[in-house]
Each structure stands twice: as structure tokens, then as C-alpha cells.
């Protein structure tokens, strides 16, 4: 009972921090960076942080902890598996559009792609996420996938899921740092330098802090064994009809 | 038996990646950045990446997994606790000297301290690490600390330990990105721009990849329940003489 209350407190914190991340990245790019467009200009770039933070961090993190909600434990697992896969698909699509935004912007401006360690870590996170989603759907949702394979895959799936979140966080922090270095040069009258910590820098840095806090809460929820969905009792498995969703 | 073999393979990978990180950061700063000094010049800054990567990532990570080595499980825990605390003290001291290097360099050049999200995340990691070490020694090593307190502290200590590593990795990636942006401007004949991915950029980016890989292996070792030191049997506890080290 106490563990359940603790879970919901942690889950509420997770949702609150996730919402704060999305609000913060949207305010930064709409109010301080000039808003959004899809025309190869800097306004197109602004979609990149918004979509990566929303997709690859917030929706991803909320999708990752779906099975930990105790309310769902007495119920058939299948609808929750579909919700998990659907949330992860939304996260993946947002991330892909976020990547298209930056590639298109770079190409329009004849700038190089994928040279920084930010981009190396970020593209690895996105590629592993796409692989994880495809293998996850094939292995855990398709009825033809054998139970023995699911049992083998599950710890790898959980570990890779946490690792992708760690990569996303490292990519976000280096991306925010890079964006503020490039934008706040202080060489024009429009901006003060990053080193003088103007309001935009405080906002960007705060976004970084919120992302790290959100990630740590999600990883805490994932790593707590008492918050894992309990294994089904053998008599429940006997009644599982079409799908094998209860015995992994 | 299979689990033990898997552990040692993972542990060897961890040691190999840690060594590769240290070699890589030393080669980068000695061969490409001009070497080391303690005179307020850029050569003093070069101590910063070397000491942070060696202390706050590599020695820290190796110190974190000491209890997971199966060879130690049949033995009294106390010497391994002292080794854990000693490795963490070395990691902490290296990190503190690494921070002094960058503060001294900034002050000598009249540059601002602690404005970037890299520095916010990094200083948080170092501060939490210092707190974790002091609380850890007081709670787990001093004989006067009650067993009930140790049992309460242990999951927090383990979770905070992993979180500090995550913060360190995010700080390292953003720091490498920032250093390569600042150093490889391409505006002089001495360097090519970061965006053209010259050999130094490949080396710096590779260091980032090695740090992330090392961190993921350490977190994998820490999160695997079958690799945790088993709880002692009650009859062993009865023989624990001065220290209460066996019953947490």
C-alpha cells in the first residue's frame, strides 16, 4: 500500500516534470527564438528541439513506465501493450520529424550534418529507438512470437529502453549547450553573450535541468523492482485466449 | 555459473572501456591541445577534461561495481567497503582538482564561471558525489551507525550513485561538444572547423562514444539483480565482530 502511494507520487512528479519540459522548450523556441516555420530558415530549426524533447524524452519516458501503473496490474496486459507501443510510435514519429527539421535546415543552409558528438549521440539514440520499436512489436505483440523468445528478449528490451533514454538526455544537454553557444554570441545588439547568463540562457539551462530531473524519475520508476508488474499466476495464464501476453 | 562468466565478460569490457577513455582523453589533451601546465593558460584548462573523465567517470564507475565481483562474496565485506570508499575518495579528489583547474583558468582569463548547462550539470554531479561520499562513510563505515539506518540508506545510495554517473556522462558529452566548438573554429590556419570533422574532432567524438559505452556497461552491471552481492545468512551475521558490515 505504501509502495503504491510512493509510486503514484513518483508518477505525478514524472508527469509534472514532463509537462514542464514541453512548456519550457515551446516557450523558448516560440518566444525567444522567433517561432516556427518549415522553409529552411532558422524557424524550421526551432522544430528540432521541440520535437526531440517532446518525442525522444517526454512521450518516450511516459510510454516507458506504462506497465508500472498498479491500476493496470489486475487487467489483461494486451490493451496496455498496445498503449505502450502506440505511445512509443508517437514518440518515434515526433523524433523522426524533429530530425527531418534539422537535416532540412542544414541542407538549405549548406551546413554539414552529423559532425558533432551531440549529433552522433542523438542519431544513435533515434536509430536504437527505431530498432527497439520494430523488434518490440515483432517480438511482444505478434501472436506468432514464442513465449521462450519473449522471456529472452524482455531484459534486453528493458535495458535498451533505459539506455536509449540516457543517450537522449546526453544529446539534449549537449544540444541545449550548443544552441545557446551559437545563438547567444553577444556580438550583435540583439543578444547578450551566454557567459553573462541572460534570461534566455537561464530558460535554456532550466530546460536542461528539467530534462535531467524527468529522466532520473523515469529511470527510478523503471529500476524499482516492487513497482514492476507482477508475473501472472499459472491459473490466469490458462485462460489467456488468443495472445500470449500474460506469460512474459 | 553462466551468470558469473557473463559478469566477468561485462567487467572486462568495463575495465577495457575505462582504460580506453583515459588513454583517449590524455592523448587528445597532450597531443592535440598542447599538453599540461598549472599557470592559468589554456594548458591548465587541459587538466579539466583529463581529471573529470578519469575521476568522475572511470574511477567512479570502477569503484561503483566493486561489490558485484563474485570473487568477493564469500569474504568479509569490510575490506571491500574500504576499497569502495577509497576508490570513490580518489575519484572525488581527482574531480575536485579537475574543477580547480577550470575555475583557476577562467579566473586568470577573467572569464565567467558556471553559466552553461554543461557547468550546471557537472557541478551538480560533483556536489552530489561529495555529499554521497560523506553520507556513505558516516552511514556505512562508522561502527556506530545502526543497521536499520543502513537498510534505509542503501537503496537511496545505490540510486543516487547511478544518477551521479548519468549526470557525469551528460556533463562530459556537453563538455566535449563545447570544447570542440570553441577550439575548432576554422578561423585560423591552425585548425579546421569542427563541421569538417578533422582528426581531432573524430578523436574527441570517439572519447564521447567511449564514455557513453563505459557508463552503459557500469549501469548494466549495477542494475542486474543476479550480480548483486547476496544477503548474508543469519549464522554469518552472528559471527560479525566489531563492525556491522555483514547485515546490510
Coordinates of C-alpha atoms in Angstrom, one line a residue, chain A:
Chain A
X1 CA 0.0 0.0 0.0
X2 CA 2.8 2.4 1.0
X3 CA 4.7 1.3 -2.1
X4 CA 1.6 2.2 -4.3
X5 CA 1.3 5.6 -2.8
X6 CA 5.0 6.2 -3.3
X7 CA 4.6 5.1 -6.9
X8 CA 1.8 7.5 -7.7
X9 CA 3.7 10.4 -6.1
X10 CA 6.7 9.5 -8.3
X11 CA 4.4 9.1 -11.3
X12 CA 2.8 12.5 -10.7
X13 CA 6.2 14.0 -10.4
X14 CA 7.2 12.4 -13.7
X15 CA 4.1 13.8 -15.5
X16 CA 4.6 17.2 -13.9
X17 CA 8.3 17.3 -15.0
X18 CA 7.4 16.1 -18.5
X19 CA 4.8 18.8 -18.9
X20 CA 7.3 21.4 -17.6
X21 CA 9.9 20.2 -20.2
X22 CA 7.4 20.6 -23.1
X23 CA 6.2 24.0 -21.9
X24 CA 9.7 25.2 -21.4
X25 CA 11.0 24.1 -24.8
X26 CA 8.0 25.5 -26.6
X27 CA 8.2 28.9 -24.8
X28 CA 12.0 29.1 -25.5
X29 CA 11.6 28.4 -29.2
X30 CA 8.3 30.4 -29.8
X31 CA 9.1 33.5 -27.6
X32 CA 12.9 33.7 -27.7
X33 CA 13.8 32.1 -31.0
X34 CA 11.1 33.6 -33.2
X35 CA 8.6 30.7 -33.6
X36 CA 8.2 28.0 -36.2
X37 CA 8.1 27.5 -40.0
X38 CA 9.1 24.8 -42.5
X39 CA 11.0 26.9 -45.0
X40 CA 14.7 26.0 -44.5
X41 CA 15.2 29.1 -42.2
X42 CA 16.2 29.2 -38.5
X43 CA 12.5 29.0 -37.7
X44 CA 12.5 25.5 -39.2
X45 CA 15.4 24.5 -36.9
X46 CA 13.2 25.5 -33.9
X47 CA 11.0 22.4 -34.5
X48 CA 14.1 20.3 -33.8
X49 CA 14.5 20.9 -30.0
X50 CA 10.7 21.0 -29.5
X51 CA 10.1 17.7 -31.3
X52 CA 13.1 15.9 -29.9
X53 CA 12.4 16.9 -26.3
X54 CA 8.7 16.1 -26.6
X55 CA 9.2 12.8 -28.6
X56 CA 12.5 11.3 -27.6
X57 CA 12.3 12.3 -23.9
X58 CA 8.8 13.1 -22.6
X59 CA 6.4 10.9 -24.6
X60 CA 9.1 8.2 -24.6
X61 CA 9.6 8.4 -20.8
X62 CA 5.8 8.3 -20.2
X63 CA 5.4 5.4 -22.6
X64 CA 8.2 3.5 -20.8
X65 CA 6.5 3.4 -17.4
X66 CA 3.0 2.4 -18.6
X67 CA 3.3 -1.2 -17.1
X68 CA 4.4 0.2 -13.7
X69 CA 1.0 1.7 -13.0
X70 CA -0.5 -0.6 -10.3
X71 CA -4.1 0.2 -11.5
X72 CA -3.3 -1.9 -14.7
X73 CA -2.0 -5.0 -12.9
X74 CA -5.3 -6.7 -12.4
X75 CA -6.3 -6.2 -16.0
X76 CA -5.4 -8.0 -19.3
X77 CA -2.0 -6.9 -20.4
X78 CA -2.8 -6.6 -24.1
X79 CA -4.5 -3.2 -24.1
X80 CA -1.6 -1.8 -22.1
X81 CA 0.9 -3.3 -24.5
X82 CA -0.9 -1.7 -27.4
X83 CA -0.9 1.7 -25.5
X84 CA 2.9 1.2 -24.8
X85 CA 3.5 0.5 -28.5
X86 CA 1.3 3.4 -29.6
X87 CA 2.9 6.0 -27.2
X88 CA 6.3 4.8 -28.4
X89 CA 5.2 5.1 -32.1
X90 CA 4.1 8.7 -31.4
X91 CA 7.5 9.4 -29.7
X92 CA 9.3 7.8 -32.7
X93 CA 7.3 9.8 -35.3
X94 CA 7.9 13.1 -33.4
X95 CA 11.6 12.3 -33.2
X96 CA 11.8 11.5 -37.0
X97 CA 10.1 14.8 -37.9
X98 CA 12.4 16.5 -35.4
X99 CA 15.4 15.0 -37.2
X100 CA 14.0 16.0 -40.6
X101 CA 13.7 19.6 -39.4
X102 CA 17.4 19.8 -38.6
X103 CA 18.6 17.9 -41.7
X104 CA 16.4 20.1 -44.0
X105 CA 17.6 23.3 -42.3
X106 CA 21.3 22.2 -42.6
X107 CA 20.9 21.2 -46.2
X108 CA 19.1 24.5 -47.1
X109 CA 21.9 26.5 -45.5
X110 CA 24.6 24.2 -47.0
X111 CA 25.8 23.2 -43.5
X112 CA 27.3 19.9 -42.6
X113 CA 25.2 17.2 -40.9
X114 CA 26.3 14.7 -38.2
X115 CA 29.7 16.1 -37.3
X116 CA 29.3 16.9 -33.6
X117 CA 29.2 14.5 -30.7
X118 CA 25.7 15.9 -29.9
X119 CA 24.6 14.6 -33.3
X120 CA 26.4 11.2 -33.0
X121 CA 24.8 10.5 -29.7
X122 CA 21.4 11.8 -30.8
X123 CA 21.3 9.9 -34.1
X124 CA 22.4 6.7 -32.2
X125 CA 19.5 7.2 -29.7
X126 CA 17.0 7.6 -32.5
X127 CA 18.3 4.6 -34.5
X128 CA 18.3 2.3 -31.5
X129 CA 14.8 3.6 -30.7
X130 CA 13.5 2.7 -34.2
X131 CA 15.2 -0.7 -33.9
X132 CA 13.8 -1.3 -30.4
X133 CA 10.2 -0.4 -31.6
X134 CA 10.3 -2.7 -34.6
X135 CA 11.8 -5.6 -32.7
X136 CA 9.5 -4.9 -29.8
X137 CA 6.3 -5.1 -31.9
X138 CA 7.6 -8.2 -33.7
X139 CA 8.6 -10.0 -30.5
X140 CA 6.0 -8.9 -28.0
X141 CA 2.8 -8.0 -30.0
X142 CA 2.7 -10.5 -32.9
X143 CA 0.8 -13.7 -31.7
X144 CA 3.2 -16.0 -33.6
X145 CA 6.2 -14.9 -31.4
X146 CA 7.0 -17.8 -29.0
X147 CA 6.9 -17.3 -25.2
X148 CA 10.5 -18.5 -24.8
X149 CA 11.7 -15.8 -27.2
X150 CA 9.8 -13.1 -25.2
X151 CA 11.3 -14.2 -22.0
X152 CA 14.8 -13.9 -23.5
X153 CA 14.0 -10.5 -25.1
X154 CA 12.4 -8.8 -22.1
X155 CA 15.5 -8.0 -20.0
X156 CA 17.3 -6.8 -23.2
X157 CA 14.3 -4.7 -24.1
X158 CA 14.1 -3.1 -20.7
X159 CA 17.9 -2.4 -20.5
X160 CA 18.0 -1.0 -24.0
X161 CA 15.0 1.2 -23.2
X162 CA 16.7 2.8 -20.3
X163 CA 20.0 3.2 -22.3
X164 CA 18.1 5.0 -25.1
X165 CA 16.7 7.4 -22.5
X166 CA 20.3 8.0 -21.2
X167 CA 21.5 8.7 -24.7
X168 CA 18.6 11.1 -25.3
X169 CA 19.3 13.0 -22.1
X170 CA 23.0 13.4 -23.0
X171 CA 22.0 14.5 -26.6
X172 CA 19.6 17.1 -25.2
X173 CA 22.1 18.6 -22.7
X174 CA 24.8 18.9 -25.4
X175 CA 22.2 20.2 -27.9
X176 CA 20.9 22.9 -25.5
X177 CA 24.5 23.9 -24.7
X178 CA 25.4 24.1 -28.4
X179 CA 22.3 26.1 -29.3
X180 CA 22.9 28.7 -26.6
X181 CA 26.6 29.0 -27.6
X182 CA 25.6 29.5 -31.2
X183 CA 22.7 31.9 -30.5
X184 CA 24.0 34.0 -27.6
X185 CA 27.3 35.2 -29.1
X186 CA 26.8 38.7 -27.8
X187 CA 28.4 40.1 -31.0
X188 CA 25.2 41.8 -32.0
X189 CA 23.0 44.2 -30.1
X190 CA 20.2 41.7 -30.2
X191 CA 21.6 39.2 -27.7
X192 CA 23.8 39.2 -24.6
X193 CA 26.6 36.5 -24.5
X194 CA 25.8 33.2 -23.0
X195 CA 28.5 33.8 -20.4
X196 CA 26.6 36.8 -18.9
X197 CA 23.6 34.4 -18.3
X198 CA 20.8 36.5 -19.9
X199 CA 17.2 35.4 -19.3
X200 CA 17.2 33.2 -22.4
X201 CA 20.2 31.3 -21.1
X202 CA 18.5 30.8 -17.7
X203 CA 15.5 29.4 -19.6
X204 CA 17.6 27.1 -21.8
X205 CA 19.6 25.9 -18.8
X206 CA 16.4 25.3 -16.8
X207 CA 15.1 23.2 -19.6
X208 CA 18.2 21.1 -19.3
X209 CA 17.7 20.7 -15.6
X210 CA 14.1 19.7 -16.1
X211 CA 15.1 17.1 -18.7
X212 CA 17.6 15.5 -16.4
X213 CA 15.2 15.5 -13.5
X214 CA 12.5 13.9 -15.7
X215 CA 14.9 11.3 -16.9
X216 CA 16.1 10.4 -13.4
X217 CA 12.5 10.0 -12.2
X218 CA 11.7 7.7 -15.1
X219 CA 14.8 5.6 -14.5
X220 CA 13.9 5.4 -10.8
X221 CA 10.4 4.1 -11.7
X222 CA 11.9 1.6 -14.1
X223 CA 14.5 0.3 -11.7
X224 CA 12.3 -0.2 -8.7
X225 CA 11.5 -3.9 -8.6
X226 CA 8.5 -3.5 -6.3
X227 CA 6.9 -1.3 -9.0
X228 CA 7.2 -3.9 -11.7
X229 CA 4.0 -5.6 -13.0
X230 CA 3.8 -8.9 -11.1
X231 CA 4.2 -12.2 -13.0
X232 CA 0.8 -13.8 -13.7
X233 CA -0.4 -16.8 -11.6
X234 CA -0.5 -20.1 -13.6
X235 CA -4.3 -20.3 -13.4
X236 CA -4.6 -16.9 -15.1
X237 CA -2.3 -18.0 -17.9
X238 CA -4.5 -20.9 -18.6
X239 CA -7.4 -18.5 -19.5
X240 CA -5.3 -16.3 -21.8
X241 CA -7.1 -16.9 -25.2
X242 CA -5.6 -15.7 -28.4
X243 CA -2.5 -13.7 -27.4
X244 CA 0.3 -14.9 -25.2
X245 CA 0.5 -11.6 -23.5
X246 CA 0.2 -12.8 -19.9
X247 CA 3.0 -15.2 -19.7
X248 CA 6.0 -12.9 -20.2

